GROMACS .gro file of C-alpha atoms in nm:
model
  292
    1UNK     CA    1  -8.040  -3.592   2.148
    2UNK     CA    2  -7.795  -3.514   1.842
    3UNK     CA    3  -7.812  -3.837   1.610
    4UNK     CA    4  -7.452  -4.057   1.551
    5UNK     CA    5  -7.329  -3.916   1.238
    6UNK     CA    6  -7.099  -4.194   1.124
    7UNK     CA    7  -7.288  -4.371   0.825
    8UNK     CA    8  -7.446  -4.689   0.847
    9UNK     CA    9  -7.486  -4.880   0.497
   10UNK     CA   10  -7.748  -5.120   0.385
   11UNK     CA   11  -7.668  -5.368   0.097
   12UNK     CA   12  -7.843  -5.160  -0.134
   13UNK     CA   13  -7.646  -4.900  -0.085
   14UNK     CA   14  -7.378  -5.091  -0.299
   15UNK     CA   15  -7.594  -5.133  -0.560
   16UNK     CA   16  -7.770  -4.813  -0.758
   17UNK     CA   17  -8.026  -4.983  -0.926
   18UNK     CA   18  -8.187  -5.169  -0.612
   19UNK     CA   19  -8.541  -5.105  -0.575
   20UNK     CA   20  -8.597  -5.305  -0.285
   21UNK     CA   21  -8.416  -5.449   0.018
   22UNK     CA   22  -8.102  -5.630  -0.073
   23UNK     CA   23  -8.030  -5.965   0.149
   24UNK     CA   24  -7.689  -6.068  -0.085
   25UNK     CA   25  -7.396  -5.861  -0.234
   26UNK     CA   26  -7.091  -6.018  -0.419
   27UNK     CA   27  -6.810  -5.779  -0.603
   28UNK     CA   28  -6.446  -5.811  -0.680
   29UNK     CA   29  -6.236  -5.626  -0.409
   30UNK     CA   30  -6.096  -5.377  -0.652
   31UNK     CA   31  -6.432  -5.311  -0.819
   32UNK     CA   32  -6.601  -5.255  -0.506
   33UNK     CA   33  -6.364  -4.984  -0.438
   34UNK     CA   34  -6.324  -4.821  -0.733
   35UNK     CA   35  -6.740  -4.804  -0.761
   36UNK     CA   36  -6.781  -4.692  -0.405
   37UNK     CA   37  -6.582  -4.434  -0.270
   38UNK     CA   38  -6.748  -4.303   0.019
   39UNK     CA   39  -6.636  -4.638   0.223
   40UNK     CA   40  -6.282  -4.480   0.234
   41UNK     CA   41  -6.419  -4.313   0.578
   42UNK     CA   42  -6.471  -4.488   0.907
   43UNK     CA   43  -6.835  -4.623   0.882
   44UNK     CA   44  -7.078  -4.919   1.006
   45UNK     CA   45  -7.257  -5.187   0.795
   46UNK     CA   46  -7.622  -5.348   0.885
   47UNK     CA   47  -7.500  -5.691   0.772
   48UNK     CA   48  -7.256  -5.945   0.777
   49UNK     CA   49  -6.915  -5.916   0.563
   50UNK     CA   50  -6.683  -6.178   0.455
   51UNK     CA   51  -6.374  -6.000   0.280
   52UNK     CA   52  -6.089  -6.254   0.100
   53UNK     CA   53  -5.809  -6.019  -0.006
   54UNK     CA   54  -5.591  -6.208  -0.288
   55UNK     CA   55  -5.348  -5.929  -0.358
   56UNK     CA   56  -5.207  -5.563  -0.213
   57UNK     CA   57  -5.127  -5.504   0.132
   58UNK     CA   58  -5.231  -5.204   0.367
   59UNK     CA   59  -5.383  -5.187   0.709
   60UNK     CA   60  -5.775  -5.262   0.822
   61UNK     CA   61  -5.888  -5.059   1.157
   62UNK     CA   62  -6.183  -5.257   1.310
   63UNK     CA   63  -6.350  -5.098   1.670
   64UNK     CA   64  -5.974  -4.930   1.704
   65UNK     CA   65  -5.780  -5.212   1.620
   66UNK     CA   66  -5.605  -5.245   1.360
   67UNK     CA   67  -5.484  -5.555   1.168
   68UNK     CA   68  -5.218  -5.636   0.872
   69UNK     CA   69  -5.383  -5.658   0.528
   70UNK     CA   70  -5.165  -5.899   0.322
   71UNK     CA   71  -5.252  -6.173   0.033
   72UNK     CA   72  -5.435  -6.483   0.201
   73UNK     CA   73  -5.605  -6.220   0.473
   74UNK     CA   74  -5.941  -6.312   0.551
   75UNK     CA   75  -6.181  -6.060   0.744
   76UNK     CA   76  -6.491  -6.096   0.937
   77UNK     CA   77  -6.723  -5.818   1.055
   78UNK     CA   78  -7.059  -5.826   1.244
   79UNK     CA   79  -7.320  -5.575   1.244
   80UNK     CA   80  -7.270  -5.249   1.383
   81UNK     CA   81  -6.856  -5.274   1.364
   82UNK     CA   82  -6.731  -4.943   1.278
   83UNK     CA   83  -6.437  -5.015   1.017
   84UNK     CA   84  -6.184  -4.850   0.829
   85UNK     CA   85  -5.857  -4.922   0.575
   86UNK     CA   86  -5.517  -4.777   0.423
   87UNK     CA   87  -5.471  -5.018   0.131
   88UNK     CA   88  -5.196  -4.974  -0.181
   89UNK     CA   89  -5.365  -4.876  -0.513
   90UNK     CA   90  -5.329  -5.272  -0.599
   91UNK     CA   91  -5.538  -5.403  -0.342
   92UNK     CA   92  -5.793  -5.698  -0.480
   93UNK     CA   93  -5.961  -5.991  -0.345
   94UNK     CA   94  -6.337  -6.065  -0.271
   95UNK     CA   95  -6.570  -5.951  -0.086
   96UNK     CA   96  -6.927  -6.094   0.029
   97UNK     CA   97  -7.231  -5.885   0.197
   98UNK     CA   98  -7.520  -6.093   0.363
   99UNK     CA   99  -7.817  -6.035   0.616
  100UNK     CA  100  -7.914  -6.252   0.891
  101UNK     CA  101  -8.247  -6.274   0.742
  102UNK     CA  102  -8.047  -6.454   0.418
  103UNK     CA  103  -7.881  -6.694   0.627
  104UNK     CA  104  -8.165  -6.784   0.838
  105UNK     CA  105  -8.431  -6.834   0.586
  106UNK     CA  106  -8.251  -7.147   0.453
  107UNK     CA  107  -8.095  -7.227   0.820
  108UNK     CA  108  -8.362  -7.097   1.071
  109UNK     CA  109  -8.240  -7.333   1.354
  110UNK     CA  110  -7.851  -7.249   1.308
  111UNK     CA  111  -7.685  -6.908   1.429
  112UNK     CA  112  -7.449  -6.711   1.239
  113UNK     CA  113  -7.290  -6.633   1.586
  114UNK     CA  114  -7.197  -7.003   1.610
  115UNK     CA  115  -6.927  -6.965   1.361
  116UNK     CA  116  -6.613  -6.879   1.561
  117UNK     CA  117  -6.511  -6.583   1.351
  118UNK     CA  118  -6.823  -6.388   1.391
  119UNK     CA  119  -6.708  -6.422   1.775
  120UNK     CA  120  -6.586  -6.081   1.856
  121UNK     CA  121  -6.521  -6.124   2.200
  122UNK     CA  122  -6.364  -6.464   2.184
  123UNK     CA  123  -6.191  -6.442   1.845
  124UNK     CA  124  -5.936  -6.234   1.628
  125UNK     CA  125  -6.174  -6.100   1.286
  126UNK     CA  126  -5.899  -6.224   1.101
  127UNK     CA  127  -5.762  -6.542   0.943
  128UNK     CA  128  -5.423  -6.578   0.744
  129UNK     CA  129  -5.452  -6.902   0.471
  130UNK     CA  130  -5.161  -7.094   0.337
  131UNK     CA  131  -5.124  -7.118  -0.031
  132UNK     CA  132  -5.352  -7.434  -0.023
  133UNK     CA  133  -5.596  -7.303   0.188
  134UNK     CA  134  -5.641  -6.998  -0.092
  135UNK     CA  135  -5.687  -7.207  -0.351
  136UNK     CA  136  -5.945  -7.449  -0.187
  137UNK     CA  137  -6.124  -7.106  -0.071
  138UNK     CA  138  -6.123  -6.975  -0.409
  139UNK     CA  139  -6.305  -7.261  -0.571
  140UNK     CA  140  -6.596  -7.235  -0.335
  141UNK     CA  141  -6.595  -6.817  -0.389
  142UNK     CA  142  -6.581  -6.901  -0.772
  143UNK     CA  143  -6.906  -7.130  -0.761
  144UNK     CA  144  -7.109  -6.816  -0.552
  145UNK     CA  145  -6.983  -6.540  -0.800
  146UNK     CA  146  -7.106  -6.778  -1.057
  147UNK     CA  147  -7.452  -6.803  -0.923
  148UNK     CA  148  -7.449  -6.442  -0.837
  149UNK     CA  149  -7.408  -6.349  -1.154
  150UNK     CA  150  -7.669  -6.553  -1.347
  151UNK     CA  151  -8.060  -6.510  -1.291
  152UNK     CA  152  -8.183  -6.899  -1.200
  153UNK     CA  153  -8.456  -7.020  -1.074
  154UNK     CA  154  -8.397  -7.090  -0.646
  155UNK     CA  155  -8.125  -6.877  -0.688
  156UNK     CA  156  -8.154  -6.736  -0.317
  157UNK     CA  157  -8.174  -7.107  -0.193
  158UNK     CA  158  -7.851  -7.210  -0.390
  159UNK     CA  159  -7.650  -6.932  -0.288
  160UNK     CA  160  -7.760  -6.978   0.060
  161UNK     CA  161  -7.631  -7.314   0.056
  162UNK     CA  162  -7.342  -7.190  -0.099
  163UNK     CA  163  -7.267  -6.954   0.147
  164UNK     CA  164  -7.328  -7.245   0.393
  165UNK     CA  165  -7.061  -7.421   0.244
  166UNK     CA  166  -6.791  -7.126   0.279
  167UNK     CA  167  -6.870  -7.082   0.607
  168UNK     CA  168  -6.793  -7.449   0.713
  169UNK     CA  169  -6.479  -7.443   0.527
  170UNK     CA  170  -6.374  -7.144   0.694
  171UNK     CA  171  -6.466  -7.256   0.963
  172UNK     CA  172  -6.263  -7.568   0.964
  173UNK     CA  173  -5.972  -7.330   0.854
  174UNK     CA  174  -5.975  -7.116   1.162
  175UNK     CA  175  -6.017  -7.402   1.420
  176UNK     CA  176  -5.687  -7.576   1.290
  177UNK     CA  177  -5.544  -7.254   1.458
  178UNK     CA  178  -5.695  -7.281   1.718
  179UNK     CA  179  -5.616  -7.676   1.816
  180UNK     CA  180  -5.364  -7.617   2.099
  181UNK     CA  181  -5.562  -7.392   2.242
  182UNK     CA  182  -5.912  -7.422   2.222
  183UNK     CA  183  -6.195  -7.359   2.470
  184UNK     CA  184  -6.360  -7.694   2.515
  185UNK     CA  185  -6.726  -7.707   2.351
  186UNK     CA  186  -6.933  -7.646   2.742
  187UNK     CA  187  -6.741  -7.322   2.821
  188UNK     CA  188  -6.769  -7.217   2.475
  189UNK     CA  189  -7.136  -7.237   2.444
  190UNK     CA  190  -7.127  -7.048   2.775
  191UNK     CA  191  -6.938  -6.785   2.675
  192UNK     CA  192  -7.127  -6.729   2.360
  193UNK     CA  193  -7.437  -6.648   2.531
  194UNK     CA  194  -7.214  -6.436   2.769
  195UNK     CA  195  -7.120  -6.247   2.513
  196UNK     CA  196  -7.465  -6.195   2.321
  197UNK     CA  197  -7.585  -6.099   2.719
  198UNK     CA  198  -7.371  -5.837   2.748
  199UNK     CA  199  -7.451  -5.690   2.400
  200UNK     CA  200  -7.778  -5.672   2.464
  201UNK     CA  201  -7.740  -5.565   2.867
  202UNK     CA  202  -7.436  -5.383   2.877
  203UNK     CA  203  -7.574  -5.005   2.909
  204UNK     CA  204  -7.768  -5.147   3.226
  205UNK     CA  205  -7.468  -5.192   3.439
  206UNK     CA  206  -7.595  -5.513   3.542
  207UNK     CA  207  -7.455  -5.694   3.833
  208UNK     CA  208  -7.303  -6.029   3.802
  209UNK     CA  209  -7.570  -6.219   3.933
  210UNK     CA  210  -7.752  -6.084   3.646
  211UNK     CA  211  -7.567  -6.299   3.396
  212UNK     CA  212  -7.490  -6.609   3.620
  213UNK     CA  213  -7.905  -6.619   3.689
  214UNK     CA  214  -7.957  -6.595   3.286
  215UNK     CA  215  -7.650  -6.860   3.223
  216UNK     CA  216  -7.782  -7.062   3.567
  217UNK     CA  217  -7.432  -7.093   3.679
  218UNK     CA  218  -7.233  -7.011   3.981
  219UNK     CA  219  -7.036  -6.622   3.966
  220UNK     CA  220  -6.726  -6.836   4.067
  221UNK     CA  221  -6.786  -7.072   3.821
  222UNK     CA  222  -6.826  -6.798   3.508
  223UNK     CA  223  -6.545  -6.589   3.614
  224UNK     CA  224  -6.346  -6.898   3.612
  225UNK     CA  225  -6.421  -6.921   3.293
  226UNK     CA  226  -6.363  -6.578   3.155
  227UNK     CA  227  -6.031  -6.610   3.333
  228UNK     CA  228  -5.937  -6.907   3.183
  229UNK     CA  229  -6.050  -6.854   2.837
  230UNK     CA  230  -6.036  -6.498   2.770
  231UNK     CA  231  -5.798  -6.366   3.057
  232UNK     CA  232  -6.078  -6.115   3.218
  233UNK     CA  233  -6.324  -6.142   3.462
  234UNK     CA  234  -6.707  -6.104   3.342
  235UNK     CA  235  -6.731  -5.722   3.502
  236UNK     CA  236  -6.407  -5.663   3.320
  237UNK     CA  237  -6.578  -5.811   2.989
  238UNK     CA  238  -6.896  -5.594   3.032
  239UNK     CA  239  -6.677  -5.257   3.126
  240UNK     CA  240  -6.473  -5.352   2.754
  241UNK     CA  241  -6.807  -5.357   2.581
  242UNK     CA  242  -6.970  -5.050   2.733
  243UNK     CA  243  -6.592  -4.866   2.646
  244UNK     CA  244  -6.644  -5.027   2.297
  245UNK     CA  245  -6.922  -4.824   2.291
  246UNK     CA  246  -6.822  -4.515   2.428
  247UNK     CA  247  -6.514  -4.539   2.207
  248UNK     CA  248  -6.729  -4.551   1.915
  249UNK     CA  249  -6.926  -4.281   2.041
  250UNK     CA  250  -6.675  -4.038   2.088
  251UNK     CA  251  -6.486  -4.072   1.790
  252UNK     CA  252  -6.799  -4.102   1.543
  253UNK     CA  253  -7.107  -3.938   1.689
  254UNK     CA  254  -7.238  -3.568   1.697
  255UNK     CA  255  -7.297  -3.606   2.080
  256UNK     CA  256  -7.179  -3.467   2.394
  257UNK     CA  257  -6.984  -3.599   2.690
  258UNK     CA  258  -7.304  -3.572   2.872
  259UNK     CA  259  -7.526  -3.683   2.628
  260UNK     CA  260  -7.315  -4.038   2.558
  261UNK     CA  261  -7.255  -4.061   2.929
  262UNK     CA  262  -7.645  -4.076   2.954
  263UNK     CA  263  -7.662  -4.305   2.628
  264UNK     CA  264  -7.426  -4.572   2.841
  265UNK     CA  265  -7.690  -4.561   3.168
  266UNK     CA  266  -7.423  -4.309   3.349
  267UNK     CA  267  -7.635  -4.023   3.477
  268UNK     CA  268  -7.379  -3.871   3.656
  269UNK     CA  269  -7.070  -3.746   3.441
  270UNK     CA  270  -6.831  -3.813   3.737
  271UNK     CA  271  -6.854  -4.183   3.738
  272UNK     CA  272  -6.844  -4.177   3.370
  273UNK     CA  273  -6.527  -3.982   3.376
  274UNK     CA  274  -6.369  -4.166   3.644
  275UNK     CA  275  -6.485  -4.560   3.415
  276UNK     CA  276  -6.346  -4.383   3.091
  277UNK     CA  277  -5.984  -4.237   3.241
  278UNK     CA  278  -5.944  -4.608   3.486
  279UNK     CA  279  -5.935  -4.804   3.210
  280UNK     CA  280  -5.779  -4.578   2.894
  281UNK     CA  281  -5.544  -4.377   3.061
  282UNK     CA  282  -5.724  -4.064   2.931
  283UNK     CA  283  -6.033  -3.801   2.983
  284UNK     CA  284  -6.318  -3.855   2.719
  285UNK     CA  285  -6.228  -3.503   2.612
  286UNK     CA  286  -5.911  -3.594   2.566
  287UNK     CA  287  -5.934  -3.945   2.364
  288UNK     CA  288  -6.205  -3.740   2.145
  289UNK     CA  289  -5.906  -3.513   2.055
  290UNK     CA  290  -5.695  -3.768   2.003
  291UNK     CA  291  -5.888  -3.907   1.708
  292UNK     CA  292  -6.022  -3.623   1.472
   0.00000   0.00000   0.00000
């Protein structure tokens, strides 16, 4: 099979002189595009990204959607997110690269998929900040390009905690949004390990009873809960991951209909064809077309 051509990065591929694995990257917006032009195409990332823009505007495509880039835009990406942007020549900000690994070395008991932004089925990977909110987020950014930038002993350790630190503030920031409409704390636990389920199960076209036996709930009593919190049912939210996927596939890889039919557990092209055209509107052929 024909390997997915669309480029995934490591940290170290941001910086030249790494000689080793990189767990932690930490650049001005602007300088991180001017030094690193080849992330002007769609591509993928290994790690987690946390990108404050403080000035320019533009547009930032992430998985097909796309999303206003103003000042006071904060962006969130996962692993494995394929991501793109149109941004005026004046575009600046900040932008932070880290690893699992980094985070869990100094948190091993705490999950970067418990902050709500790093969601991606049951959050937006974007949050707008007031002027105040900017400011108080710049202070903490200021005290990790500070570390970054100075060799100290338990460096990792401090900027882990720093990190920590962002991430709670953030956090707090996005869940004031949230307030009038918030999942209460049981069904979002639930759907949390719903969603890392599906992620890892998706191209096995599990039944329900699959996930309500992992979860040990009732069906009626998850797909109440998709329903009421997400507006889907939980075969609805596993056919918009596996399209996710073949979405991805068809835009960025080197592969044929066949061969990413078989990649998403479909050995027969007809029920492929009939999944892709239900739910898009369109033949894989033709949504390939669409987007070269």
């Amino acid at each position: 099979m024909q390997k997915e051509h669309l480029p995934i990065y490591q940290i170290q591929d941001f910086n030249a002189l790494a000689q080793k694995e990189q767990y932690f990257y930490f650049s001005s917006f602007a300088a991180h595009l001017q030094e690193h032009l080849f992330i002007r195409e769609p591509h993928k990332h290994s790690f987690y990204i946390i990108l404050f823009v403080t000035r320019g505007t533009g547009s930032h495509t992430i998985d097909f959607r796309e999303y206003t880039v103003r000042p006071g835009s904060v962006f969130f990406m996962t692993p494995g997110q394929v991501h793109s942007w149109t941004l005026s020549p004046d575009a600046d900000g900040f932008v932070i690269f880290f690893t699992p690994d980094f985070y869990a070395k100094e948190y091993p008991h705490r999950k970067l998929f418990d902050f709500p932004f790093f969601n991606a089925l049951l959050n937006k990977p974007l949050l707008t900040l007031s002027e105040d909110e900017e400011a108080a987020l710049t202070v903490s950014i200021r005290l990790l390009e500070q570390e970054y930038r100075q060799q100290m002993p338990m460096q990792d350790t401090m900027l882990s905690r720093l990190l920590d630190v962002l991430l709670i503030k953030l956090t707090r920031m996005f869940l004031s949004r949230e307030a009038e409409t918030e999942i209460p704390g049981s069904e979002h636990a639930l759907l949390q390990n719903l969603e890392r389920l599906i992620d890892r199960h998706y191209k096995e076209h599990a039944p329900v009873g699959f996930y309500t036996d992992q979860l040990n709930v009732t069906a009626k009593h998850l797909n109440a809960a998709c329903r009421r919190s997400l507006g889907k049912t939980t075969i609805e939210l596993v056919q918009y991951r596996t399209l996710l996927e073949a979405k991805r596939l068809l835009v960025h890889a080197d592969l044929t209909i066949s061969q990413i039919a078989a990649e998403l557990g479909y050995f027969d092209n007809t029920y492929f064809f009939r999944f892709f055209k239900k739910l898009t509107g369109l033949t894989p052929e033709q949504f390939r077309a669409a987007h070269k």
